[in-house]
PDB file of C-alpha atoms in Angstrom:
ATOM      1  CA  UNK A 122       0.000   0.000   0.000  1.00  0.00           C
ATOM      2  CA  UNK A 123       1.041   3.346  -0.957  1.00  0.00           C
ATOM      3  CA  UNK A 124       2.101   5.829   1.691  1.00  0.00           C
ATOM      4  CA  UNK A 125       2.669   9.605   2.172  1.00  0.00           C
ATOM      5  CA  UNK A 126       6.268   8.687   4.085  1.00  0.00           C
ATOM      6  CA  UNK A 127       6.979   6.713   0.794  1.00  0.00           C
ATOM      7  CA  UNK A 128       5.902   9.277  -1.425  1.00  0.00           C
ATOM      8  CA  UNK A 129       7.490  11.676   0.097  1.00  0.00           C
ATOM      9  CA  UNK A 130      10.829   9.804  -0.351  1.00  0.00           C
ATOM     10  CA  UNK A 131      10.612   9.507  -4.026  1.00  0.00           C
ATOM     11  CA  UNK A 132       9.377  12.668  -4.772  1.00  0.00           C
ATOM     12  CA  UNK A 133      12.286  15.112  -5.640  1.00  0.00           C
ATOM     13  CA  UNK A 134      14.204  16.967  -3.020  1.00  0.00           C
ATOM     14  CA  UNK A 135      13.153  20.207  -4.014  1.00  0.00           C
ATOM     15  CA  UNK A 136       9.759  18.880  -4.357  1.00  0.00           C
ATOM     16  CA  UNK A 137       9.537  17.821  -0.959  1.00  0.00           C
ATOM     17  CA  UNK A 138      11.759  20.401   0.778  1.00  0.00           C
ATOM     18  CA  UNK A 139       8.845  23.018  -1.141  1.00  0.00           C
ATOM     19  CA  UNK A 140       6.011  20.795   0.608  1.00  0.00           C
ATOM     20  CA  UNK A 141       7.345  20.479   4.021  1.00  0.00           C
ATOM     21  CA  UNK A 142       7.970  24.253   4.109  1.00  0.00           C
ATOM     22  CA  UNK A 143       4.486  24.296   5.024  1.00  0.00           C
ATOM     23  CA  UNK A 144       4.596  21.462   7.783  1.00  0.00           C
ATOM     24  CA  UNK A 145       5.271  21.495  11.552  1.00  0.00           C
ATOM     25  CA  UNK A 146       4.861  18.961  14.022  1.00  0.00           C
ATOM     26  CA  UNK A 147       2.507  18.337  16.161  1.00  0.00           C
ATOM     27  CA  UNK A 148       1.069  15.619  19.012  1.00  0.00           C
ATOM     28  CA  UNK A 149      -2.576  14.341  19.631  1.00  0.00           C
ATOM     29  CA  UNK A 150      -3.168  11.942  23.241  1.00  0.00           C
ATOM     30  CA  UNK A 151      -4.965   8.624  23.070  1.00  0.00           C
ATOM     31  CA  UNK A 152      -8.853   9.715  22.467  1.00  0.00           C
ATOM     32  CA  UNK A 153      -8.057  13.246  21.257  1.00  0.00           C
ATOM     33  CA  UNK A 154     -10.366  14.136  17.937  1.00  0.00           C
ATOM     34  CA  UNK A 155      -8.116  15.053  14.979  1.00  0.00           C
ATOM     35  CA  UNK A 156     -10.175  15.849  12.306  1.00  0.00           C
ATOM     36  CA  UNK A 157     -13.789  16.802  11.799  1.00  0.00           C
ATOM     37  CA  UNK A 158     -15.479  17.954   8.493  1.00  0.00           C
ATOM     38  CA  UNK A 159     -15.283  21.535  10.223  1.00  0.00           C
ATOM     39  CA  UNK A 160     -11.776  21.185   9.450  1.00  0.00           C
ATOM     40  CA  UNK A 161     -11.825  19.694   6.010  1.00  0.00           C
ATOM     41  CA  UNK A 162     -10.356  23.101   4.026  1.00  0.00           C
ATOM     42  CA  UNK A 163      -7.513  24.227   6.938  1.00  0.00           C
ATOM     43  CA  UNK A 164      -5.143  21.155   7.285  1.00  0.00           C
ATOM     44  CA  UNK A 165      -4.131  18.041   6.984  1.00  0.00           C
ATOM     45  CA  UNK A 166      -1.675  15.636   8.617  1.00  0.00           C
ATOM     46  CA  UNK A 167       1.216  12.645   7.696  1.00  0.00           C
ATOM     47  CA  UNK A 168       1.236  10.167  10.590  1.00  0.00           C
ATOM     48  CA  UNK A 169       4.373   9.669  12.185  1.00  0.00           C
ATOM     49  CA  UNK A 170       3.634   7.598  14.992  1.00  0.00           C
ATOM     50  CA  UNK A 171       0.633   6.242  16.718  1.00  0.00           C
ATOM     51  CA  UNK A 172      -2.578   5.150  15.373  1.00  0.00           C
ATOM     52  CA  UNK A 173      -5.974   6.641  14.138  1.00  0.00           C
ATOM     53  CA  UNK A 174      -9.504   5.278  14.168  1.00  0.00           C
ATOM     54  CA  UNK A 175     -10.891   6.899  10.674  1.00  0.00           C
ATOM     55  CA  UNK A 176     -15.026   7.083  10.774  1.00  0.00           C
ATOM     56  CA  UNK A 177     -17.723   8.186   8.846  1.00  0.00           C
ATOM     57  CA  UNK A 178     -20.921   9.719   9.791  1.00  0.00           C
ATOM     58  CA  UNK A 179     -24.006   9.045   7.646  1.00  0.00           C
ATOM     59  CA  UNK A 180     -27.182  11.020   8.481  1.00  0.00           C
ATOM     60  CA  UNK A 181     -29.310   9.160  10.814  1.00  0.00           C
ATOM     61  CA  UNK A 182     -27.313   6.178  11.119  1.00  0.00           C
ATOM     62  CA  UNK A 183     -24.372   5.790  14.357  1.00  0.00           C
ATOM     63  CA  UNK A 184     -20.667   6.392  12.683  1.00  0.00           C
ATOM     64  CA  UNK A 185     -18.886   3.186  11.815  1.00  0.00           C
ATOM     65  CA  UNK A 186     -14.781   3.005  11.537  1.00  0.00           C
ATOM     66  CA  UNK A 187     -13.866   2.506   7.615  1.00  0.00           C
ATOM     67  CA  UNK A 188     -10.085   2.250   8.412  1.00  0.00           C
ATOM     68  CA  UNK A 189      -7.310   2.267  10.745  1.00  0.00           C
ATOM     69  CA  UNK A 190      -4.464   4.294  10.033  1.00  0.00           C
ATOM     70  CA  UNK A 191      -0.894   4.381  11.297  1.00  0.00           C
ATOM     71  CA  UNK A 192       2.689   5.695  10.599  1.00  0.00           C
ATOM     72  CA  UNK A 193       2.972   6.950   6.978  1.00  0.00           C
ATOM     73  CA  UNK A 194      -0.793   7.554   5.925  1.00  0.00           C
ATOM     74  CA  UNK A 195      -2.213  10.446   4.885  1.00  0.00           C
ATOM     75  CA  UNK A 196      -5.336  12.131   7.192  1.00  0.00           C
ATOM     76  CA  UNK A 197      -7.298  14.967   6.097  1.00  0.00           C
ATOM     77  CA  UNK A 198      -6.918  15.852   2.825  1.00  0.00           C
ATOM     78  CA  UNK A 199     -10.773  15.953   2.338  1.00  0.00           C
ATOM     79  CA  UNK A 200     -10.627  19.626   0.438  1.00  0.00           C
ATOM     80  CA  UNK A 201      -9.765  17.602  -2.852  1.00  0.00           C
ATOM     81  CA  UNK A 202     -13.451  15.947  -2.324  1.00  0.00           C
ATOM     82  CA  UNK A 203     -16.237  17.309  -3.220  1.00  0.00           C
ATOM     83  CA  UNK A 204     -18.821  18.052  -0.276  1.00  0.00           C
ATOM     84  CA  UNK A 205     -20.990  15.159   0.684  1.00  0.00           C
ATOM     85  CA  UNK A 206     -24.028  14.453   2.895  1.00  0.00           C
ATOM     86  CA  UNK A 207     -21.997  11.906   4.904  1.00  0.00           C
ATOM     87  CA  UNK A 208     -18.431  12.854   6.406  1.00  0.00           C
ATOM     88  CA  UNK A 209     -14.744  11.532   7.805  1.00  0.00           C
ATOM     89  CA  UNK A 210     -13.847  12.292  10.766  1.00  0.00           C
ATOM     90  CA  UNK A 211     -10.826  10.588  13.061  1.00  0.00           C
ATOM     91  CA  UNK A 212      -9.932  10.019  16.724  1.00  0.00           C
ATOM     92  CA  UNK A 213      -6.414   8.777  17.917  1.00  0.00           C
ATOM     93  CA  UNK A 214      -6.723   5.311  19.051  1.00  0.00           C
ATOM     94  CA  UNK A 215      -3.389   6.001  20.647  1.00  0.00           C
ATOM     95  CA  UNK A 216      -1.216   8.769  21.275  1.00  0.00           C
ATOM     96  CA  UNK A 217      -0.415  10.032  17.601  1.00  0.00           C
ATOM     97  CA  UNK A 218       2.643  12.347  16.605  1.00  0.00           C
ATOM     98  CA  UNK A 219       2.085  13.931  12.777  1.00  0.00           C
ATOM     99  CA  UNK A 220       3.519  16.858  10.578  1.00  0.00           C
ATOM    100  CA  UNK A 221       1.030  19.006  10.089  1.00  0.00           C
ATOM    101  CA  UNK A 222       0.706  21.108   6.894  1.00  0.00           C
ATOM    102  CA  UNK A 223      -1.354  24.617   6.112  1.00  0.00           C
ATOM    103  CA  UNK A 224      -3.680  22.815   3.165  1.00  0.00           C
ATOM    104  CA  UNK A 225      -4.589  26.529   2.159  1.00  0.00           C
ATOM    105  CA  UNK A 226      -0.491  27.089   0.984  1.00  0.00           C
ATOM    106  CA  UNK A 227      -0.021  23.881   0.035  1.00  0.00           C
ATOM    107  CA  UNK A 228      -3.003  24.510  -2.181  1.00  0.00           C
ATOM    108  CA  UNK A 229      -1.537  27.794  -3.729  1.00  0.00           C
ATOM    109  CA  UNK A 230       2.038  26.162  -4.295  1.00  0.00           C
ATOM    110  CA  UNK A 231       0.424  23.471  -6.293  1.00  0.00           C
ATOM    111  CA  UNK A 232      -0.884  26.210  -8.382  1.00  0.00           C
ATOM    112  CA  UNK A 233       1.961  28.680  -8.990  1.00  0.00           C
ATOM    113  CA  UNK A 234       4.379  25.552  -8.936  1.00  0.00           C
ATOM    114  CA  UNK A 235       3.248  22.850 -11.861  1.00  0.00           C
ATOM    115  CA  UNK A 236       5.986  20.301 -10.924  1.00  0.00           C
ATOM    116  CA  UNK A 237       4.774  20.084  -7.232  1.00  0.00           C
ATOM    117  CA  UNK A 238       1.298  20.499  -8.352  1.00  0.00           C
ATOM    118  CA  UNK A 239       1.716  17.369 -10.443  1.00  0.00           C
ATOM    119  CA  UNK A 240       3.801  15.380  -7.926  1.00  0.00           C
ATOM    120  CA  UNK A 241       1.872  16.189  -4.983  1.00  0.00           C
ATOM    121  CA  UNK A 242      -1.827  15.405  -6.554  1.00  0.00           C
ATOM    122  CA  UNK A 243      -0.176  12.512  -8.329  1.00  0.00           C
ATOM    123  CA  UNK A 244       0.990  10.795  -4.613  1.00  0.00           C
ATOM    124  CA  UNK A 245      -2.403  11.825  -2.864  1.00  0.00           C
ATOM    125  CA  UNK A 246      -4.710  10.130  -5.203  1.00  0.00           C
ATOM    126  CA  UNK A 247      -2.465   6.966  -5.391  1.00  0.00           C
ATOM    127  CA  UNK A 248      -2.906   6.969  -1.239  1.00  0.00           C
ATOM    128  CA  UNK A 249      -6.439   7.507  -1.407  1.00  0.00           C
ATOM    129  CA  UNK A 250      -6.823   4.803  -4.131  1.00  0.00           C
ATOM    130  CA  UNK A 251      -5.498   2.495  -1.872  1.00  0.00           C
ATOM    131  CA  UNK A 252      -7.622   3.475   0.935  1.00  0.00           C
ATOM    132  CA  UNK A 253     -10.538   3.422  -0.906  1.00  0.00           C
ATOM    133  CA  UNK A 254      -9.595  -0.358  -2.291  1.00  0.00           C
ATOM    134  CA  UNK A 255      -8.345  -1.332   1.509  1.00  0.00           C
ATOM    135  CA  UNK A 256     -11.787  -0.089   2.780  1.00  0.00           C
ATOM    136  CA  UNK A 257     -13.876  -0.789  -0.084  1.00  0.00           C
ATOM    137  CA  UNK A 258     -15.949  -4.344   1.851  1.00  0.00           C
ATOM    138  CA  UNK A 259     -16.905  -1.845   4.444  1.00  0.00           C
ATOM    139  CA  UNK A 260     -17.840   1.052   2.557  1.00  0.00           C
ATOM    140  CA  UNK A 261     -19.874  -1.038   0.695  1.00  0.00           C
ATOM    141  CA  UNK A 262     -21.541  -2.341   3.937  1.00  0.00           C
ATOM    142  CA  UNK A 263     -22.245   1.187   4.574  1.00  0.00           C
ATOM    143  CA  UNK A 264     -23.936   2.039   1.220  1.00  0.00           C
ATOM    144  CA  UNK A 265     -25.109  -1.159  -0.145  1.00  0.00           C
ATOM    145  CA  UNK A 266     -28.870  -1.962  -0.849  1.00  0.00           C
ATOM    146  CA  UNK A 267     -29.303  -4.573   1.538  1.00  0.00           C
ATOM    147  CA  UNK A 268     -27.715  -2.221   4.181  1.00  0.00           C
ATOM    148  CA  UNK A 269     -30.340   0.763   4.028  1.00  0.00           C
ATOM    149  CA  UNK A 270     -32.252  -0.165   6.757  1.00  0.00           C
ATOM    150  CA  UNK A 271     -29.577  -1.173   9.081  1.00  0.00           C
ATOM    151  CA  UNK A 272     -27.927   0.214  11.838  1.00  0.00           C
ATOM    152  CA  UNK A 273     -24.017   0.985  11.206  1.00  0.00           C
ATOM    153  CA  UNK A 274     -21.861  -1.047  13.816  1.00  0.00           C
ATOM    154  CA  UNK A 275     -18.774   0.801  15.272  1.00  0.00           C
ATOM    155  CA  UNK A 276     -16.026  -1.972  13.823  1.00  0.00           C
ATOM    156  CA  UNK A 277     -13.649  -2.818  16.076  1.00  0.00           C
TER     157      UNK A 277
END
């Protein structure tokens, strides 16, 4: 599976040095929320250590966990969806260090910059490919047909 820490290692130097210009680190405890759709434009994270329950909330059903991430994967970068009726959100499952990044100037140094642009958007959707494949039974499960009138069951 595709990471960001991987990606970020084969991307060029000056590509990444121009990317983690607009990074910093940061720390989350055990139980601490990290991302909500209120935050889906401002930021988003690389895991360096630690682990993260990812959820989604559907309207009128209880949110269900769609993945588990840990060092290397990407969280947050939401902003390159469009807006939906259900949303991600994520909770460290244990205590979680990440480098955090402004997604507003990473945004606007894809655009001036068409070599980052292109290496950055190329990396994210081959990570959220493969999160979408890894988590594809239970998304299903959320959305199928014969799952409408069910209850979603927090996965464990």
């Amino acid at each position: 599976m595709s990471t960001m820490r991987n990606l970020l290692t084969e991307m060029s130097p000056e590509v990444r040095e121009a990317l983690l210009a607009h990074s910093h680190h940061v720390d989350f405890p055990a139980g601490s929320r990290i991302f909500e759709e209120h935050m889906r434009a401002d930021r988003f994270w690389i895991i360096e250590y630690g682990t993260v329950a990812l959820d989604m909330h559907v309207p009128g059903r209880k949110a269900a966990v769609v993945a588990a991430l840990g060092p290397g994967d990407l969280l947050g970068w939401s902003w390159m969806l469009p807006p939906y009726t259900w949303h991600l959100g994520a909770t460290a499952t244990h205590a979680v260090g990440a480098l955090e990044f402004d997604a507003r100037a990473v945004r606007e140094l894809c655009a001036a910059d068409p070599e980052v642009g292109r290496s950055v958007s190329t990396g994210v959707a081959a990570v959220i490919a493969d999160r979408l494949s890894a988590s594809r039974s239970r998304l299903l499960e959320m959305f199928g047909p014969y799952a409408s009138d069910r209850p979603l069951a927090d996965a464990s």
